[in-house]
JSON list of C-alpha atoms in Angstrom, two decimals:
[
{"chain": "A", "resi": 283, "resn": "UNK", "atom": "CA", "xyz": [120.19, 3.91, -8.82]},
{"chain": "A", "resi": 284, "resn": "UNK", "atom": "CA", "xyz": [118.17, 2.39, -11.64]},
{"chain": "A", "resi": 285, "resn": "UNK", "atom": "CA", "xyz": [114.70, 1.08, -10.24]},
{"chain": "A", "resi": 286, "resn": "UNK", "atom": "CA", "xyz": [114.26, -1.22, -13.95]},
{"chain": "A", "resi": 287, "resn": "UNK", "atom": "CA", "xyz": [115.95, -2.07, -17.12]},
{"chain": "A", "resi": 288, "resn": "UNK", "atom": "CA", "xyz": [113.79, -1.62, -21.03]},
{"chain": "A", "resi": 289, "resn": "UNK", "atom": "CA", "xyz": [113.66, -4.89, -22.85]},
{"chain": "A", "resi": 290, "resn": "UNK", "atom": "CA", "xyz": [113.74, -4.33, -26.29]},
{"chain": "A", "resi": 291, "resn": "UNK", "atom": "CA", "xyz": [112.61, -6.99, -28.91]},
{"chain": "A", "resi": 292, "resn": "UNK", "atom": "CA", "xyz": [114.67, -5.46, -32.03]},
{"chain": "A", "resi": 293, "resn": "UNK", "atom": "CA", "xyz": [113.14, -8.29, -34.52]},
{"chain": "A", "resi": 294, "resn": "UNK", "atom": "CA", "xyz": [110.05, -6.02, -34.51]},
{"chain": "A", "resi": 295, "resn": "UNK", "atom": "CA", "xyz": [110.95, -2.26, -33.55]},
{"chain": "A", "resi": 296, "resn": "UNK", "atom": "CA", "xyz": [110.22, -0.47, -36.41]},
{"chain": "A", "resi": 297, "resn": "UNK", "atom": "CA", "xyz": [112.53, 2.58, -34.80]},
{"chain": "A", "resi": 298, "resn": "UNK", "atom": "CA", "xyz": [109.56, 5.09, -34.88]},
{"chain": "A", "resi": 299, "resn": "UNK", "atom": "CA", "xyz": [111.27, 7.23, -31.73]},
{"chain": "A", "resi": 300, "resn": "UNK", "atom": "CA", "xyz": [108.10, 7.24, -29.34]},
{"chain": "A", "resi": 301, "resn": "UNK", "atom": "CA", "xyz": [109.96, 5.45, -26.65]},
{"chain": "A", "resi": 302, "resn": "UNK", "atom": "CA", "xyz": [112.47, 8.06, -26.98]},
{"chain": "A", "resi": 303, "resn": "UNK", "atom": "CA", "xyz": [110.28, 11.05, -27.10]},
{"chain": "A", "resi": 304, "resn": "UNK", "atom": "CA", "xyz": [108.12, 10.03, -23.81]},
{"chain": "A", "resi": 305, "resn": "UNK", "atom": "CA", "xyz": [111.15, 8.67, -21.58]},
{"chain": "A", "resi": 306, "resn": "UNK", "atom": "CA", "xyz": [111.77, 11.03, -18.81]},
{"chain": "A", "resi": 307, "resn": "UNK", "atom": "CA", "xyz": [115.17, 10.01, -18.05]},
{"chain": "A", "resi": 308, "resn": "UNK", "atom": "CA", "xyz": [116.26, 10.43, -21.53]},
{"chain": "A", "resi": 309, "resn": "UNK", "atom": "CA", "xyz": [117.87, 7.08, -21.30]},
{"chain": "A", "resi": 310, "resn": "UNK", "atom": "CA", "xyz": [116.80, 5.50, -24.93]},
{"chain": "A", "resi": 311, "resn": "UNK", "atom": "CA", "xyz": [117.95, 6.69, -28.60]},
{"chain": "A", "resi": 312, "resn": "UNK", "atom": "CA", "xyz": [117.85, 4.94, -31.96]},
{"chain": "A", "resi": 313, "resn": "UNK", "atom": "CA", "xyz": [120.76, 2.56, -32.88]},
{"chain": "A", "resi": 314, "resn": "UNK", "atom": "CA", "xyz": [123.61, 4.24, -35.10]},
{"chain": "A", "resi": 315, "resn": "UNK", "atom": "CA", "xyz": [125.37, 0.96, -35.38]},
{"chain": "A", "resi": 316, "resn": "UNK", "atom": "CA", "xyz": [122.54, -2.01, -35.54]},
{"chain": "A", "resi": 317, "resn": "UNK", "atom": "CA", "xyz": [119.57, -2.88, -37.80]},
{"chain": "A", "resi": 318, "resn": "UNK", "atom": "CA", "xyz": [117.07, -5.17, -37.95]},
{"chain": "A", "resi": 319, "resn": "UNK", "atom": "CA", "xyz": [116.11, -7.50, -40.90]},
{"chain": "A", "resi": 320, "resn": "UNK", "atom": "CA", "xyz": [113.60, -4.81, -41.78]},
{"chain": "A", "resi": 321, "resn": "UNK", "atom": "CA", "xyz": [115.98, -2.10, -42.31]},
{"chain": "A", "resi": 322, "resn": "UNK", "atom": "CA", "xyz": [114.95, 0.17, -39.22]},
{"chain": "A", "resi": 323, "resn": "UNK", "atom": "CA", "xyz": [117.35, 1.15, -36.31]},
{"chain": "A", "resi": 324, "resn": "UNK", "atom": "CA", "xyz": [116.12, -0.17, -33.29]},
{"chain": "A", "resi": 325, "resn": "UNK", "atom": "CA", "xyz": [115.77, 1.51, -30.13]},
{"chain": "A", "resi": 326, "resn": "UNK", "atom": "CA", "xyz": [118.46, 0.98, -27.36]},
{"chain": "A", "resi": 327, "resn": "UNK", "atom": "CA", "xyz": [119.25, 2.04, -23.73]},
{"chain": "A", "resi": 328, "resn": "UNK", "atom": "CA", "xyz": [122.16, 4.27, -23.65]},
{"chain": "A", "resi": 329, "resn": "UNK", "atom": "CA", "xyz": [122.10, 4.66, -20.04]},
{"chain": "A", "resi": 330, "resn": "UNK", "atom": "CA", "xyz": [121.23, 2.54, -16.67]},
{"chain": "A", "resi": 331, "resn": "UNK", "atom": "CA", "xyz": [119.06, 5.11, -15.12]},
{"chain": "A", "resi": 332, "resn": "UNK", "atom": "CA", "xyz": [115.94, 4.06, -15.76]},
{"chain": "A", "resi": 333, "resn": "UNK", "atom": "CA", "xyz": [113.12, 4.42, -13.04]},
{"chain": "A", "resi": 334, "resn": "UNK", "atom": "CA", "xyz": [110.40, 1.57, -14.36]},
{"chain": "A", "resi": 335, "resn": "UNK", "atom": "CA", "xyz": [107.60, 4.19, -15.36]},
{"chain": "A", "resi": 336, "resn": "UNK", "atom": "CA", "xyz": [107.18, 1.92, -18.34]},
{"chain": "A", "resi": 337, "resn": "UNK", "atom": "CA", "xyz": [106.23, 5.18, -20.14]},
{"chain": "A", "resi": 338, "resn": "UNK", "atom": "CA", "xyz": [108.24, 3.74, -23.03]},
{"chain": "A", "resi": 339, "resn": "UNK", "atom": "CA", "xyz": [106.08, 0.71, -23.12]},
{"chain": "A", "resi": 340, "resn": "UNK", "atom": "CA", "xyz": [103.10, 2.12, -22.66]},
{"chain": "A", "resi": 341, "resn": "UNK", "atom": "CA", "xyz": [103.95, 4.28, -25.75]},
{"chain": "A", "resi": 342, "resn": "UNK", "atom": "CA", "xyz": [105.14, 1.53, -28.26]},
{"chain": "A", "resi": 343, "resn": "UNK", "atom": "CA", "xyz": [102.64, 0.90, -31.00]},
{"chain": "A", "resi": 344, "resn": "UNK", "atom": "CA", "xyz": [104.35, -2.64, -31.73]},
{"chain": "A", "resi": 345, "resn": "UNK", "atom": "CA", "xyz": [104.98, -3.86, -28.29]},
{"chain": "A", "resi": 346, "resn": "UNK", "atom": "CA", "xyz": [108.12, -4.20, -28.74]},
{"chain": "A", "resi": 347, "resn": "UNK", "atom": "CA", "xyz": [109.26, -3.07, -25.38]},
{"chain": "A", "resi": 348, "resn": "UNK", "atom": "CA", "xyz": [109.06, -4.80, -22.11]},
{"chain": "A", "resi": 349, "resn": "UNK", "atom": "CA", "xyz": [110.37, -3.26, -18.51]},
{"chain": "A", "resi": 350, "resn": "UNK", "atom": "CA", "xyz": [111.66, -4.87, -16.23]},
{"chain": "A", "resi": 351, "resn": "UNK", "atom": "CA", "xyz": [111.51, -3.67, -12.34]},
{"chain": "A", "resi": 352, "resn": "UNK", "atom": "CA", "xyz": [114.07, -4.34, -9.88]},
{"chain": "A", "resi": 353, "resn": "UNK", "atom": "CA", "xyz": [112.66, -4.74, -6.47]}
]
């Protein structure tokens, strides 16, 4: 059961994949359909199991990622 949900802002990911390598769930990965008005792939959740570590967060140089927790 997913404890949270990443939030993120894909105006300013600049798709640089740390999110992806720290999540421990495995649960983000870089668009293969979108971009932004930059020209980068955004990050995106590809699955609903995340558990709110907020490693991904934590990790993102542009703070472009917010989590949410589910109480």
């Amino acid at each position: 059961m997913a404890k949270g949900r990443v939030i993120i802002d894909e105006t300013i990911c600049k798709g640089c994949e740390l999110c992806v390598s720290v999540c421990p769930k495995h649960i983000l990965k870089l668009s293969e359909t979108k971009t932004n008005s930059a020209g980068y792939s955004p990050a995106e959740m590809i699955s609903d199991d995340c558990i709110a570590c907020t490693s991904c967060a934590k990790m993102c140089p542009d703070c472009a990622i917010t989590v949410e927790k589910f109480d």
